[in-house]
Short mmCIF file of C-alpha atoms in Angstrom, two decimals:
data_model
loop_
_atom_site.label_atom_id
_atom_site.label_comp_id
_atom_site.label_asym_id
_atom_site.label_seq_id
_atom_site.Cartn_x
_atom_site.Cartn_y
_atom_site.Cartn_z
CA MET K 477 0.40 0.18 -0.27
CA MET K 478 2.53 2.00 0.67
CA MET K 479 5.98 3.71 -0.73
CA GLY K 480 4.11 5.41 -3.57
CA ALA K 481 0.96 4.41 -6.14
CA PRO K 482 0.96 1.27 -8.25
CA THR K 483 2.80 2.60 -11.39
CA SER K 484 0.89 1.95 -15.05
CA ALA K 485 3.61 -1.09 -15.84
CA GLU K 486 2.39 -3.49 -13.28
CA ALA K 487 0.76 -5.43 -16.26
CA GLU K 488 4.22 -6.74 -16.59
CA PRO K 489 4.47 -7.57 -20.43
CA SER K 490 6.58 -10.65 -21.52
CA SER K 491 8.24 -12.02 -24.10
CA ASP K 492 9.59 -15.64 -25.06
CA LYS K 493 12.44 -13.74 -27.31
CA GLN K 494 15.94 -16.09 -26.55
CA VAL K 495 18.02 -13.06 -25.43
CA LYS K 496 21.03 -12.19 -23.22
CA VAL K 497 20.77 -9.52 -20.63
CA LEU K 498 22.81 -8.36 -18.51
CA ILE K 499 22.53 -6.89 -15.49
CA VAL K 500 25.37 -4.91 -13.54
CA GLY K 501 25.03 -4.74 -9.96
CA ALA K 502 23.22 -6.75 -7.09
CA GLY K 503 21.98 -3.81 -4.72
CA ALA K 504 18.47 -3.23 -4.39
CA GLY K 505 17.83 -1.79 -8.26
CA GLY K 506 19.96 -4.57 -9.97
CA ILE K 507 17.92 -7.28 -7.60
CA MET K 508 14.27 -5.80 -8.29
CA ALA K 509 15.10 -5.10 -12.15
CA LEU K 510 16.61 -9.06 -12.23
CA ALA K 511 13.39 -10.06 -10.70
CA ARG K 512 10.86 -8.66 -12.90
CA LEU K 513 12.79 -9.39 -16.02
CA ARG K 514 13.34 -13.39 -15.36
CA ARG K 515 9.13 -13.61 -14.84
CA GLY K 516 8.90 -10.92 -18.15
CA LEU K 517 11.79 -12.85 -20.04
CA PRO K 518 10.96 -16.53 -19.86
CA ASN K 519 13.65 -17.92 -22.65
CA ALA K 520 16.11 -15.11 -21.80
CA GLN K 521 20.01 -16.03 -20.61
CA PHE K 522 20.77 -13.71 -17.44
CA THR K 523 23.96 -12.92 -15.98
CA ILE K 524 24.79 -10.15 -13.31
CA ILE K 525 27.71 -9.06 -11.90
CA ALA K 526 27.83 -8.21 -8.72
CA PRO K 527 31.05 -8.74 -5.99
CA ASN K 528 28.57 -8.63 -2.92
CA GLU K 529 27.53 -12.12 -1.70
CA VAL K 530 25.98 -10.06 1.43
CA HIS K 531 22.93 -7.66 0.71
CA LEU K 532 22.55 -4.84 2.90
CA TYR K 533 19.47 -2.99 3.80
CA GLN K 534 20.75 0.51 3.81
CA PRO K 535 17.47 2.47 4.94
CA GLY K 536 18.27 1.03 8.53
CA GLN K 537 21.45 2.28 8.36
CA VAL K 538 20.05 5.08 10.28
CA PHE K 539 17.98 3.40 12.79
CA LEU K 540 21.28 1.66 13.08
CA ALA K 541 23.20 5.05 14.05
CA ALA K 542 20.43 6.07 16.45
CA GLY K 543 20.78 2.63 18.45
CA LEU K 544 17.88 0.87 17.03
CA GLU K 545 18.76 -1.65 15.02
CA LYS K 546 21.50 -3.86 15.29
CA HIS K 547 24.10 -4.94 12.23
CA GLU K 548 22.69 -8.73 11.75
CA ASP K 549 19.78 -7.51 11.15
CA LEU K 550 20.61 -5.70 8.19
CA ILE K 551 21.88 -8.07 6.23
CA LYS K 552 21.05 -11.44 3.96
CA PRO K 553 22.27 -13.84 1.46
CA ASN K 554 22.28 -12.22 -2.04
CA SER K 555 21.96 -15.92 -3.37
CA ASP K 556 18.15 -15.33 -1.70
CA PHE K 557 17.25 -13.26 -4.03
CA ILE K 558 19.86 -14.48 -7.07
CA ASP K 559 18.50 -17.59 -8.25
CA GLU K 560 20.68 -20.60 -9.35
CA GLU K 561 19.96 -20.46 -12.94
CA VAL K 562 21.43 -16.86 -13.42
CA ASN K 563 24.89 -16.82 -14.63
CA TRP K 564 26.18 -14.54 -11.24
CA ILE K 565 30.00 -13.34 -12.06
CA LYS K 566 31.17 -12.16 -8.40
CA ASP K 567 33.54 -9.40 -9.85
CA GLU K 568 32.90 -5.84 -10.84
CA VAL K 569 32.67 -4.23 -14.04
CA ALA K 570 36.38 -2.55 -14.68
CA SER K 571 34.85 -0.48 -18.38
CA PHE K 572 32.10 -1.13 -20.17
CA ASP K 573 31.94 -1.19 -24.35
CA PRO K 574 28.31 -0.25 -25.38
CA ASP K 575 29.41 -0.02 -28.94
CA ASN K 576 30.57 -3.52 -28.94
CA ASN K 577 27.64 -4.46 -26.51
CA LYS K 578 30.31 -5.71 -23.93
CA VAL K 579 32.08 -5.08 -20.69
CA VAL K 580 35.14 -6.68 -19.23
CA THR K 581 35.31 -7.37 -15.63
CA ARG K 582 38.61 -6.14 -12.85
CA ASN K 583 39.28 -9.92 -13.59
CA GLY K 584 39.74 -9.23 -17.21
CA GLU K 585 36.38 -11.46 -18.19
CA GLU K 586 34.67 -10.06 -21.02
CA VAL K 587 30.78 -10.48 -20.80
CA HIS K 588 28.86 -9.62 -24.06
CA TYR K 589 25.14 -9.39 -23.80
CA ASP K 590 21.90 -8.23 -26.29
CA TYR K 591 20.36 -6.25 -23.31
CA MET K 592 22.05 -4.29 -20.92
CA VAL K 593 20.77 -2.76 -17.17
CA VAL K 594 23.40 -0.78 -15.05
CA ALA K 595 22.59 -0.98 -11.61
CA THR K 596 25.92 -0.06 -9.96
CA GLY K 597 24.86 2.59 -7.22
CA ILE K 598 26.74 5.40 -6.02
CA VAL K 599 30.47 5.50 -4.99
CA TYR K 600 31.68 7.67 -1.67
CA HIS K 601 34.76 10.19 -2.11
CA TYR K 602 36.11 10.71 1.70
CA ASP K 603 39.37 11.26 0.06
CA TRP K 604 37.90 14.32 -1.63
CA ILE K 605 37.76 16.26 1.53
CA GLU K 606 41.36 17.53 2.12
CA GLY K 607 42.88 15.63 5.03
CA LEU K 608 40.15 13.06 5.81
CA SER K 609 40.80 9.37 5.10
CA GLU K 610 37.43 6.67 5.58
CA SER K 611 40.27 5.56 8.85
CA ASP K 612 39.18 8.93 10.37
CA ILE K 613 35.44 7.95 10.52
CA GLY K 614 35.09 7.13 14.19
CA THR K 615 37.63 8.92 15.77
CA ASN K 616 38.76 12.16 17.17
CA GLY K 617 34.65 13.00 16.81
CA ILE K 618 34.50 12.28 13.20
CA SER K 619 31.52 10.05 12.13
CA SER K 620 29.39 9.37 9.10
CA VAL K 621 26.45 7.03 8.79
CA TYR K 622 27.27 6.59 5.36
CA LEU K 623 30.37 4.47 5.41
CA SER K 624 29.64 0.88 4.67
CA ASP K 625 31.65 -1.80 2.14
CA LEU K 626 28.37 -2.64 0.31
CA GLU K 627 30.55 -5.71 -1.86
CA LYS K 628 31.40 -7.01 2.43
CA GLY K 629 27.93 -5.87 3.61
CA THR K 630 29.37 -4.00 6.24
CA THR K 631 27.41 -1.23 8.25
CA ARG K 632 30.74 0.64 10.06
CA GLY K 633 29.63 4.05 9.34
CA ALA K 634 25.96 3.40 11.07
CA GLU K 635 27.92 1.52 14.08
CA VAL K 636 30.47 4.43 14.68
CA THR K 637 27.91 6.79 14.37
CA TRP K 638 25.38 5.31 17.34
CA GLU K 639 28.89 5.45 19.42
CA TRP K 640 29.34 8.94 18.42
CA PHE K 641 25.98 9.86 19.89
CA LYS K 642 26.79 8.61 23.31
CA ALA K 643 29.93 10.45 22.95
CA LEU K 644 28.37 13.47 22.44
CA LYS K 645 25.64 13.06 25.28
CA GLU K 646 28.82 12.25 27.51
CA ALA K 647 30.50 15.29 26.83
CA ALA K 648 27.18 17.41 26.96
CA LYS K 649 26.90 15.73 30.78
CA LYS K 650 30.20 17.65 31.60
CA GLY K 651 28.54 21.05 31.70
CA GLU K 652 29.85 23.23 28.67
CA LYS K 653 27.82 22.62 25.07
CA PRO K 654 29.59 21.08 22.95
CA THR K 655 29.55 22.18 19.09
CA ALA K 656 28.51 19.46 16.48
CA ILE K 657 28.55 20.35 12.85
CA TYR K 658 26.69 18.07 10.61
CA THR K 659 27.61 18.49 6.52
CA GLN K 660 26.19 17.68 3.23
CA PRO K 661 27.98 18.02 0.41
CA ALA K 662 27.97 19.67 -3.04
CA THR K 663 27.77 16.57 -5.24
CA PRO K 664 24.54 14.30 -5.25
CA ILE K 665 23.87 11.98 -2.44
CA LYS K 666 21.96 9.10 -1.55
CA CYS K 667 19.02 9.65 0.05
CA GLY K 668 19.35 13.49 0.22
CA GLY K 669 17.42 14.30 4.10
CA ALA K 670 19.77 11.96 5.72
CA PRO K 671 22.09 15.04 7.04
CA GLN K 672 19.18 16.47 8.53
CA LYS K 673 18.00 12.78 9.99
CA ILE K 674 21.11 12.12 12.02
CA LEU K 675 20.99 15.90 13.16
CA TYR K 676 17.50 15.77 14.73
CA LEU K 677 17.76 12.44 16.23
CA SER K 678 21.64 13.20 17.92
CA ALA K 679 19.63 16.13 19.06
CA ASP K 680 16.75 14.31 20.04
CA TYR K 681 19.07 12.07 21.86
CA LEU K 682 20.32 14.62 23.64
CA LYS K 683 17.06 16.29 24.90
CA GLU K 684 15.49 13.19 25.94
CA GLU K 685 17.98 14.45 28.82
CA GLY K 686 17.50 18.09 29.15
CA LEU K 687 21.43 18.25 27.71
CA GLU K 688 22.23 20.80 25.32
CA ALA K 689 24.82 21.18 22.11
CA ASN K 690 25.87 24.33 19.56
CA TYR K 691 24.25 22.43 16.67
CA ILE K 692 25.22 23.26 12.83
CA PHE K 693 23.99 22.01 9.76
CA ALA K 694 26.59 23.33 6.74
CA THR K 695 25.71 22.73 4.10
CA ASN K 696 26.27 23.52 -0.36
CA GLY K 697 22.48 23.90 -0.12
CA SER K 698 20.23 26.87 -0.20
CA LYS K 699 17.56 25.99 1.61
CA LEU K 700 16.57 23.47 4.25
CA PHE K 701 14.41 21.21 1.31
CA SER K 702 13.06 21.52 -1.52
CA LEU K 703 9.80 21.95 -1.32
CA PRO K 704 8.06 24.85 0.95
CA SER K 705 5.71 23.07 3.15
CA ILE K 706 8.32 20.52 4.03
CA GLU K 707 11.16 22.91 4.86
CA LYS K 708 8.84 24.93 6.91
CA THR K 709 8.22 21.90 9.05
CA LEU K 710 11.77 21.43 9.17
CA ALA K 711 12.10 24.71 10.36
CA GLU K 712 10.18 24.82 13.26
CA THR K 713 11.48 21.35 14.02
CA GLN K 714 14.68 23.02 14.33
CA LYS K 715 12.93 25.46 17.01
CA SER K 716 12.23 22.79 19.07
CA TYR K 717 16.13 21.95 19.86
CA ASP K 718 18.87 23.83 20.98
CA THR K 719 20.51 26.39 19.07
CA ILE K 720 20.83 24.94 15.59
CA THR K 721 22.55 27.26 13.06
CA ASN K 722 21.95 26.89 9.62
CA LYS K 723 24.99 27.53 7.27
CA PHE K 724 23.89 27.27 3.85
CA LYS K 725 26.26 27.55 0.70
CA HIS K 726 28.75 25.55 2.95
CA ASN K 727 30.94 22.90 1.39
CA LEU K 728 33.11 20.93 3.30
CA VAL K 729 36.82 20.82 1.62
CA ALA K 730 39.35 19.98 4.70
CA ILE K 731 39.39 18.88 8.13
CA ASP K 732 42.58 19.39 10.52
CA VAL K 733 41.34 15.92 11.98
CA LYS K 734 44.33 16.84 14.71
CA ASN K 735 42.71 20.05 16.13
CA LYS K 736 39.07 19.54 15.16
CA VAL K 737 39.31 22.22 12.75
CA ALA K 738 36.71 21.80 9.54
CA THR K 739 37.17 23.90 6.71
CA PHE K 740 34.46 25.23 4.09
CA GLU K 741 34.01 26.85 0.89
CA GLU K 742 31.07 30.13 1.16
CA THR K 743 29.38 30.81 -2.08
CA TYR K 744 28.33 34.21 -1.72
CA GLN K 745 27.42 36.89 -3.90
CA ILE K 746 28.45 40.74 -4.27
CA LYS K 747 27.14 43.61 -6.32
CA GLY K 748 28.70 44.44 -9.50
CA GLU K 749 27.60 46.99 -12.25
CA TYR K 750 24.67 48.65 -11.85
CA ASP K 751 22.25 47.80 -14.53
CA GLU K 752 20.57 51.04 -15.97
CA ASP K 753 17.81 49.28 -18.25
CA LEU K 754 16.78 46.15 -15.31
CA GLN K 755 18.13 49.40 -12.53
CA GLU K 756 19.38 47.08 -11.08
CA TYR K 757 22.79 45.62 -9.70
CA ASP K 758 24.28 42.45 -11.74
CA MET K 759 25.16 40.12 -8.88
CA ILE K 760 29.19 38.75 -9.16
CA THR K 761 29.22 34.85 -7.54
CA LYS K 762 32.34 34.26 -5.39
CA LYS K 763 34.07 31.63 -2.82
CA ARG K 764 35.76 32.20 0.33
CA LYS K 765 37.10 29.55 2.59
CA VAL K 766 35.44 29.69 6.39
CA ASP K 767 37.05 27.52 8.91
CA MET K 768 35.23 26.08 12.08
CA LYS K 769 36.37 24.78 15.15
CA TYR K 770 34.17 21.30 16.45
CA ASP K 771 33.97 18.73 18.81
CA PHE K 772 32.32 16.73 16.99
CA ILE K 773 31.35 16.46 13.38
CA HIS K 774 29.38 14.30 10.70
CA VAL K 775 30.34 13.87 7.39
CA VAL K 776 28.36 12.90 4.39
CA PRO K 777 30.74 12.39 1.94
CA PRO K 778 31.05 13.68 -1.77
CA MET K 779 29.02 11.30 -4.10
CA SER K 780 29.75 9.98 -7.79
CA PRO K 781 28.92 7.12 -10.34
CA PRO K 782 31.65 4.57 -10.14
CA LYS K 783 34.80 5.50 -12.43
CA ALA K 784 33.66 2.67 -14.77
CA VAL K 785 30.97 4.63 -15.87
CA VAL K 786 32.32 7.66 -15.39
CA GLU K 787 34.79 7.11 -18.02
CA SER K 788 32.52 5.24 -20.42
CA LYS K 789 30.89 6.09 -23.31
CA LEU K 790 27.30 5.50 -21.00
CA GLY K 791 27.64 8.65 -18.75
CA TRP K 792 26.51 12.05 -19.72
CA GLN K 793 29.47 13.66 -21.95
CA LYS K 794 29.07 17.25 -20.51
CA GLY K 795 26.68 19.47 -18.03
CA SER K 796 25.32 19.18 -14.60
CA ALA K 797 24.82 15.61 -14.73
CA LYS K 798 28.57 14.49 -16.56
CA GLY K 799 29.82 11.22 -15.68
CA TRP K 800 26.19 9.87 -14.31
CA LEU K 801 24.43 7.24 -16.50
CA GLU K 802 22.96 9.18 -19.67
CA VAL K 803 18.93 7.81 -19.49
CA ASP K 804 15.99 9.42 -20.31
CA MET K 805 14.46 10.75 -17.28
CA TYR K 806 11.39 8.87 -18.13
CA THR K 807 11.64 6.03 -19.49
CA LEU K 808 14.89 5.09 -17.89
CA GLN K 809 16.23 4.09 -21.45
CA HIS K 810 19.71 5.27 -22.54
CA ARG K 811 19.35 7.98 -25.04
CA ARG K 812 22.31 6.92 -27.39
CA TYR K 813 22.33 2.90 -27.08
CA PRO K 814 18.65 1.67 -26.94
CA ASN K 815 19.61 -1.86 -25.71
CA VAL K 816 20.90 -0.05 -22.19
CA PHE K 817 18.53 1.00 -19.59
CA GLY K 818 19.12 2.55 -16.02
CA ILE K 819 17.58 1.76 -12.85
CA GLY K 820 18.76 3.40 -9.21
CA ASP K 821 21.49 5.90 -7.87
CA VAL K 822 23.79 5.70 -10.90
CA MET K 823 21.63 7.55 -12.80
CA GLY K 824 21.75 11.15 -14.26
CA ILE K 825 18.29 12.37 -13.55
CA PRO K 826 16.73 15.28 -11.64
CA LYS K 827 15.26 13.24 -9.10
CA GLY K 828 14.93 9.67 -7.79
CA LYS K 829 18.46 8.64 -6.02
CA THR K 830 16.71 6.55 -3.00
CA GLY K 831 15.40 3.31 -2.77
CA GLY K 832 11.59 4.30 -2.70
CA SER K 833 12.52 5.19 -6.14
CA ALA K 834 14.32 2.67 -7.23
CA ARG K 835 10.99 0.43 -6.40
CA HIS K 836 9.39 2.71 -8.95
CA HIS K 837 11.97 2.50 -11.26
CA GLY K 838 11.88 -1.62 -11.39
CA PRO K 839 8.41 -1.78 -13.14
CA ILE K 840 9.05 0.62 -15.67
CA VAL K 841 13.03 -0.47 -16.74
CA ALA K 842 10.83 -4.13 -17.02
CA GLU K 843 8.06 -2.63 -19.07
CA ASN K 844 10.53 -0.85 -21.67
CA LEU K 845 13.08 -2.72 -21.73
CA ILE K 846 10.73 -6.12 -23.02
CA ARG K 847 8.93 -3.50 -25.22
CA VAL K 848 12.34 -3.22 -26.99
CA VAL K 849 13.32 -6.79 -27.56
CA GLU K 850 9.98 -7.07 -29.24
CA GLY K 851 10.45 -4.01 -31.18
CA GLU K 852 8.26 -1.54 -29.76
CA LYS K 853 8.78 1.53 -28.60
CA PRO K 854 9.33 2.24 -24.71
CA THR K 855 5.88 4.04 -23.66
CA ALA K 856 5.67 3.28 -19.99
CA LYS K 857 7.39 6.37 -17.66
CA PHE K 858 8.55 7.20 -14.66
CA ASP K 859 7.29 10.41 -12.80
CA GLY K 860 10.30 11.10 -10.77
CA TYR K 861 8.77 10.00 -7.95
CA THR K 862 11.06 10.07 -4.86
CA VAL K 863 10.49 9.26 -0.87
CA CYS K 864 12.17 10.47 1.85
CA PRO K 865 11.03 9.59 5.38
CA LEU K 866 12.52 12.65 7.35
CA LYS K 867 12.90 11.74 10.91
CA THR K 868 12.33 14.30 13.24
CA ASP K 869 12.95 12.93 16.70
CA TYR K 870 12.55 9.44 18.43
CA GLY K 871 9.39 9.06 17.25
CA HIS K 872 8.32 10.97 14.00
CA ILE K 873 8.73 10.85 10.53
CA VAL K 874 7.69 14.02 8.21
CA MET K 875 6.93 11.63 4.83
CA ALA K 876 8.33 13.41 2.32
CA GLU K 877 7.19 12.30 -1.07
CA PHE K 878 7.22 14.05 -4.57
CA ASN K 879 8.19 13.67 -8.08
CA TYR K 880 8.76 15.88 -11.06
CA ASP K 881 5.98 18.08 -10.24
CA GLY K 882 5.95 18.35 -6.94
CA LEU K 883 4.08 16.90 -4.05
CA ALA K 884 2.75 13.29 -4.22
CA PRO K 885 1.64 12.04 -1.33
CA THR K 886 0.80 8.14 -1.18
CA ILE K 887 -2.74 9.26 1.44
CA PRO K 888 -3.76 12.35 -0.32
CA PHE K 889 -5.73 13.16 2.90
CA LEU K 890 -2.87 13.42 5.03
CA ASP K 891 -0.69 16.72 5.30
CA PRO K 892 2.93 15.24 3.98
CA ALA K 893 4.32 18.11 6.16
CA THR K 894 3.34 16.83 9.36
CA PRO K 895 5.37 14.72 11.89
CA ARG K 896 3.43 11.33 12.48
CA TRP K 897 4.17 8.60 14.99
CA MET K 898 2.47 6.07 11.83
CA TRP K 899 5.57 6.87 9.47
CA TRP K 900 7.96 5.96 12.21
CA ALA K 901 6.37 2.80 13.28
CA PHE K 902 5.99 2.59 8.96
CA ASP K 903 9.55 3.06 8.26
CA LEU K 904 11.02 1.14 11.71
CA TYR K 905 9.01 -1.60 11.76
CA MET K 906 7.04 -2.48 8.02
CA LEU K 907 9.14 -1.77 5.54
CA LYS K 908 12.03 -3.56 6.05
CA PRO K 909 9.59 -7.09 5.79
CA MET K 910 8.40 -5.59 2.60
CA TYR K 911 11.73 -4.92 1.59
CA TRP K 912 13.01 -8.33 1.48
CA TYR K 913 10.01 -10.51 0.65
CA LEU K 914 8.12 -8.25 -1.90
CA MET K 915 10.39 -5.36 -3.22
CA MET K 916 13.65 -7.64 -3.37
CA ARG K 917 11.37 -9.83 -5.46
CA GLY K 918 9.46 -8.00 -8.10
CA LEU K 919 6.42 -8.19 -6.09
CA MET K 920 5.67 -4.46 -5.34
#
């Protein structure tokens, strides 16, 4: 019932053609595409290339970071979802050659295909922040819920962040208000609301014992949320906590780990020449470095597609989405290689870097790829559905559902900007079994 209304692709067309289908990646998107396509193409030969034998339920990492989940609750063997009849190459694609319908793995194996679904996901770049390395996470007051090894199925970042919550509370108990910084980078990120989820949950964790801290939300964005009604709710949420300061247009570029100093690049504008015709000043955009001392910092790393996509002909060749998979924002078919489709975070489309989005991508990709196999044009359209369950405290969530046109709540008569316990219960207790037993099997 939840996670958005059914799409027009739920009818699931089929084809008896004998074709070779390659799926690159075995995260949520890849597994959902595989399940749907196997039903729709019963005579096809399927290959999936993915090194991860462990499947990680990524939405649960924020709950683990808040002390409400355990690592073992968030993992299952990927063999639960990849049938023995599927040729599973436990490797990673090192290069794509779409002109010759093949890929090469990092072990040098060439794999040919007739049709391909790219579901490689997204890559974290802690090393793009000067002075910071992955080994620093969990030391010197630094945490990052995103730090997980998807190939090995680890949740180290979430575990470290839970310890960070507790250390922040202990520091607040000593009487001096600690300063905690929460960052959001200049790149697109998986689950854009995650930085604020950690902010509000950690603040509420202190608030339950009447403790205080100086909280700083430093984001490259210019507002708390793109939709006005959701932003208004988040602004009201911030007032319920002690001293949250927003630093907009601040992108973390360096950290002095030893001395606990974060350096941001701030974007700002100054007046230029006066335009007589427009009767206003031209505005000139400039940048400057800003240092902030902290006691604790939660880092969201810059993110990008995997190197193999960025360096291939499959990525956008120019523009703001350069390097991300170049697919049509509605059909999810590659704009230059019609036998290639995308699903999940790797796509260079305006919205859709959430698990809920991938759930909506699945039927679109399956229907359109099967239509192309049958020599038809793709007609199913992704509407941009994205869902961001913004945790405003322990016990309440703003279920921000939206698409290319704006707000798109699953239950229209409920104000989507209102924090609700029902969404907290759904996200914590209901979504995970739905994910394992319905979504991963292509049944919703």
